[in-house]
PDB file of C-alpha atoms in Angstrom:
ATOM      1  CA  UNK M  19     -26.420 -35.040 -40.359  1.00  0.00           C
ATOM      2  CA  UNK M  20     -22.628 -34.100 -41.355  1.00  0.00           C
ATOM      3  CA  UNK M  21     -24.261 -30.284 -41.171  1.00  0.00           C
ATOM      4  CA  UNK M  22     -25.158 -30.552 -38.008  1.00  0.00           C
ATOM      5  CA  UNK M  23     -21.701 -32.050 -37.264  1.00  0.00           C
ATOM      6  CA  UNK M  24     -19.965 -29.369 -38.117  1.00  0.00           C
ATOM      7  CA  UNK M  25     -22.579 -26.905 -36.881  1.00  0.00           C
ATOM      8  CA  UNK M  26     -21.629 -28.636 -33.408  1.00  0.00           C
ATOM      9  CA  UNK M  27     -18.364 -28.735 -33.444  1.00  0.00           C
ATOM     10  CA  UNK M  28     -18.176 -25.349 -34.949  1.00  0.00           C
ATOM     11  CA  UNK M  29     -20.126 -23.981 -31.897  1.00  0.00           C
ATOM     12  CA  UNK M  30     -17.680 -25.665 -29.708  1.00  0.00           C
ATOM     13  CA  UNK M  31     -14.471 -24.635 -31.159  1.00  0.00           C
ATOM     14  CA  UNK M  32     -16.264 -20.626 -30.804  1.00  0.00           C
ATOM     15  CA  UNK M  33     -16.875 -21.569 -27.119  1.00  0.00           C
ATOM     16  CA  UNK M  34     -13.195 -22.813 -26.422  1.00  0.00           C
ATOM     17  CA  UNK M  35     -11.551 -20.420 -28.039  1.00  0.00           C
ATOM     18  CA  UNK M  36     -14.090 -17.716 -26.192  1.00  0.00           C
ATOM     19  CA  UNK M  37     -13.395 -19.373 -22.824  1.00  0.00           C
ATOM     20  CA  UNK M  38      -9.634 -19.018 -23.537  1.00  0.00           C
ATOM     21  CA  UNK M  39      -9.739 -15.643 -24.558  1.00  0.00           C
ATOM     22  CA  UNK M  40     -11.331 -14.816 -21.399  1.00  0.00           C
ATOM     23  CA  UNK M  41      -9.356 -16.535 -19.624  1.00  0.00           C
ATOM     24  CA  UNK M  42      -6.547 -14.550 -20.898  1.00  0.00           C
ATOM     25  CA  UNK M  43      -8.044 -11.220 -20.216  1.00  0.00           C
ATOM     26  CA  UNK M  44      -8.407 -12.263 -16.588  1.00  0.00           C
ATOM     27  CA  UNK M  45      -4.601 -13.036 -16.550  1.00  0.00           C
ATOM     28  CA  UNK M  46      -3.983  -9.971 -17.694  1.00  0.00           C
ATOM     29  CA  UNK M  47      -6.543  -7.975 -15.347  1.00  0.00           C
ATOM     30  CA  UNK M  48      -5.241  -9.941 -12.650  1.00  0.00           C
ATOM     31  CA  UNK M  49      -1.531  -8.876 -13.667  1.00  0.00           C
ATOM     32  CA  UNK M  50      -2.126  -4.970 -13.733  1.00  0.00           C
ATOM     33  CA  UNK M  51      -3.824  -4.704 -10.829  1.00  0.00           C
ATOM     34  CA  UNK M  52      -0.813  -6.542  -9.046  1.00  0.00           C
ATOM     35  CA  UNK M  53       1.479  -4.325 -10.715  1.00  0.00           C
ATOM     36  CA  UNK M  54      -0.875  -0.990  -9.927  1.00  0.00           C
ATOM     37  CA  UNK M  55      -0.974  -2.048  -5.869  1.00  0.00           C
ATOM     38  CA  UNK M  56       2.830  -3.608  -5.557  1.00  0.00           C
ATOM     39  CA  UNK M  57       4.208   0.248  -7.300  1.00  0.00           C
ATOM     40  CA  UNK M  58       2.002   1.875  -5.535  1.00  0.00           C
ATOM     41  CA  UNK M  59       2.772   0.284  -2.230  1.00  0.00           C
ATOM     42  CA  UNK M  60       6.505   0.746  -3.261  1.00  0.00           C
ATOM     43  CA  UNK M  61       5.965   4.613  -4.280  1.00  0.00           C
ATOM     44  CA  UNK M  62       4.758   4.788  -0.593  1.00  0.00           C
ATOM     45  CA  UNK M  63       7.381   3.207   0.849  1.00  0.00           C
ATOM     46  CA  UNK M  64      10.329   5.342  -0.676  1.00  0.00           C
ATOM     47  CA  UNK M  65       8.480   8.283  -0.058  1.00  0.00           C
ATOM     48  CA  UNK M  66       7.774   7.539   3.395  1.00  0.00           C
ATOM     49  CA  UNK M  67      11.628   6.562   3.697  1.00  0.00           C
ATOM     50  CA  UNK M  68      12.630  10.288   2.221  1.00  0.00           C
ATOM     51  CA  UNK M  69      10.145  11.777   4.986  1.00  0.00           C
ATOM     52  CA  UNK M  70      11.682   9.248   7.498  1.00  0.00           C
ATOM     53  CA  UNK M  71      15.179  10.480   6.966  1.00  0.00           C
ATOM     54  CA  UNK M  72      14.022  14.193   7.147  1.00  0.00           C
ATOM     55  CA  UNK M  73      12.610  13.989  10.480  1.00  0.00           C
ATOM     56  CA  UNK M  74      15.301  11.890  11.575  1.00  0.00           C
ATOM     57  CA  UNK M  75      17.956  15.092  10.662  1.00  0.00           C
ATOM     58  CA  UNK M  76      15.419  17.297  11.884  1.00  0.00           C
ATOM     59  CA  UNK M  77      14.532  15.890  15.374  1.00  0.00           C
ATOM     60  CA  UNK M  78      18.449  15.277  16.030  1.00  0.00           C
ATOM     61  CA  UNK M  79      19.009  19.508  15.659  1.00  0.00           C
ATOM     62  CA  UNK M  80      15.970  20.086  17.488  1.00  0.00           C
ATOM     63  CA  UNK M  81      17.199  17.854  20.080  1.00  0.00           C
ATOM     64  CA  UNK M  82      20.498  19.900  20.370  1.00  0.00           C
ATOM     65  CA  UNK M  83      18.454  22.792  20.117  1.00  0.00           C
ATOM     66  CA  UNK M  84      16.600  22.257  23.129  1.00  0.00           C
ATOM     67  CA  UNK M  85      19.520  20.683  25.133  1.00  0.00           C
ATOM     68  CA  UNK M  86      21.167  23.873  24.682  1.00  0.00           C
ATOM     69  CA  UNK M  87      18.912  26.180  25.705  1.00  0.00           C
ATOM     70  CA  UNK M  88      17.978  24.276  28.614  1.00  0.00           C
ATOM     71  CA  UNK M  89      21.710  23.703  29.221  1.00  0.00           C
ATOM     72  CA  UNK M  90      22.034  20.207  28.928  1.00  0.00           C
ATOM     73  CA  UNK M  91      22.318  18.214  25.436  1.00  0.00           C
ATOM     74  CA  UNK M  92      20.367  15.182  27.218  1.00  0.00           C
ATOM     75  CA  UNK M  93      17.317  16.989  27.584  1.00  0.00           C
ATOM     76  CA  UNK M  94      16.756  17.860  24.607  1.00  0.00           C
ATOM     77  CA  UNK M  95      17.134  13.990  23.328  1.00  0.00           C
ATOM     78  CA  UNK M  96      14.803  13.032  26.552  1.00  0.00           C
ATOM     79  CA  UNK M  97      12.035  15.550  25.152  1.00  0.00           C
ATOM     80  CA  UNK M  98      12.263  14.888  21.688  1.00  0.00           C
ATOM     81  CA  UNK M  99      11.980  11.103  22.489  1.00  0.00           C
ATOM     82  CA  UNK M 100       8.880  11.509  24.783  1.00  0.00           C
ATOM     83  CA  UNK M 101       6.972  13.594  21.739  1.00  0.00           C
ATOM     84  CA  UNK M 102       8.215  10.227  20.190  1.00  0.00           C
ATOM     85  CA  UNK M 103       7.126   8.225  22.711  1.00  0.00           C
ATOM     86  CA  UNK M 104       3.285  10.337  22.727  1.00  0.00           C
ATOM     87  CA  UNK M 105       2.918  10.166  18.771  1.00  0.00           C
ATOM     88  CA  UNK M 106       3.555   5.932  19.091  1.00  0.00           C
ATOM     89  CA  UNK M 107       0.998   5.840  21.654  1.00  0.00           C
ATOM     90  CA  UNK M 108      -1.484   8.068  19.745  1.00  0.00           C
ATOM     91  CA  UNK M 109      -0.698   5.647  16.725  1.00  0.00           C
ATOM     92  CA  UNK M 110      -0.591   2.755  18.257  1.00  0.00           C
ATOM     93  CA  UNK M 111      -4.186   3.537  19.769  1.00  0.00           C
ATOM     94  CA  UNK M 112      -5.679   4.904  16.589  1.00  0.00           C
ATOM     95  CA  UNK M 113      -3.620   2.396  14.546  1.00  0.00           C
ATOM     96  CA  UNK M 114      -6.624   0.682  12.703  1.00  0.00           C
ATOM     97  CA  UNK M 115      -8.493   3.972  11.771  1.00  0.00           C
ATOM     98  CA  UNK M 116      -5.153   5.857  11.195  1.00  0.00           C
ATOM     99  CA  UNK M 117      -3.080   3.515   9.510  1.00  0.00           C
ATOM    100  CA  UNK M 118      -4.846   0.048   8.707  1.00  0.00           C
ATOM    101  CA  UNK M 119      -8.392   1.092   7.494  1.00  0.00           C
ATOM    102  CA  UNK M 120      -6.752   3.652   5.010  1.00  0.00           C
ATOM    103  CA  UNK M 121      -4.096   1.350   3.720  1.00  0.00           C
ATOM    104  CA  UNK M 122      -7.094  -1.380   3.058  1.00  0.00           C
ATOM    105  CA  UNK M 123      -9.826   0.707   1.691  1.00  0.00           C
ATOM    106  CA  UNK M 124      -6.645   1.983  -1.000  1.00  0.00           C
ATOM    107  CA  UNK M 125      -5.702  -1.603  -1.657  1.00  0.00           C
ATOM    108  CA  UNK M 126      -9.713  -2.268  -2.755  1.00  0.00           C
ATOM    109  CA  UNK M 127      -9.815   0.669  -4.333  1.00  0.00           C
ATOM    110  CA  UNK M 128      -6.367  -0.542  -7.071  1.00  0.00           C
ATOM    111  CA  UNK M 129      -7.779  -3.846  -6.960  1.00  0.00           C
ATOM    112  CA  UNK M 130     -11.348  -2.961  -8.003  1.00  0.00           C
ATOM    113  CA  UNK M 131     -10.227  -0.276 -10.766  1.00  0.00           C
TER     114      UNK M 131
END
């Protein structure tokens, strides 16, 4: 009877400490894979912030590009802002197959490696 006891008890202390190791491994899954998506997502963003401020410097000279060939400065802000103005539209259109269905399917993909 005391065999069985400890055969019991034995089996039980196996299963705990099983269930806790497991249960530490999914801590620690669930830890890199919020580490892997929030860098990534961060990567992006200064990226996307370096590429931001280089079309910002580059749409301002061809803005005073265009304004002076076509003799006034305004113009060429008015037609730089209406390619602006087009590309928003075209995004804001196309914004869950350009911008949100991408953006998901690469979250899934982090979280599911």
């Amino acid at each position: 009877m005391q065999n069985k006891t400890n055969l019991t008890e034995n089996l039980i202390d196996r299963a705990t400490d099983y269930v806790e190791t497991k249960m530490e491994l999914l801590k620690l899954q669930a830890v890199n894979t919020t580490t892997e998506v929030a860098s990534t997502i961060i990567s992006r963003f200064v990226v996307g912030l370096v590429i931001g401020l280089l079309v910002l410097i580059l749409s301002a000279g061809f803005a005073i590009w265009l304004g002076d060939i076509s003799g006034k400065l305004y113009y060429g802000f008015f037609l730089v802002s209406a390619f602006y103005l087009l590309v928003a539209l075209v995004l804001y259109f196309f914004r869950d197959k350009l911008i949100k269905r991408p953006f998901t399917d690469m979250l899934i993909k982090k979280m599911l490696n």
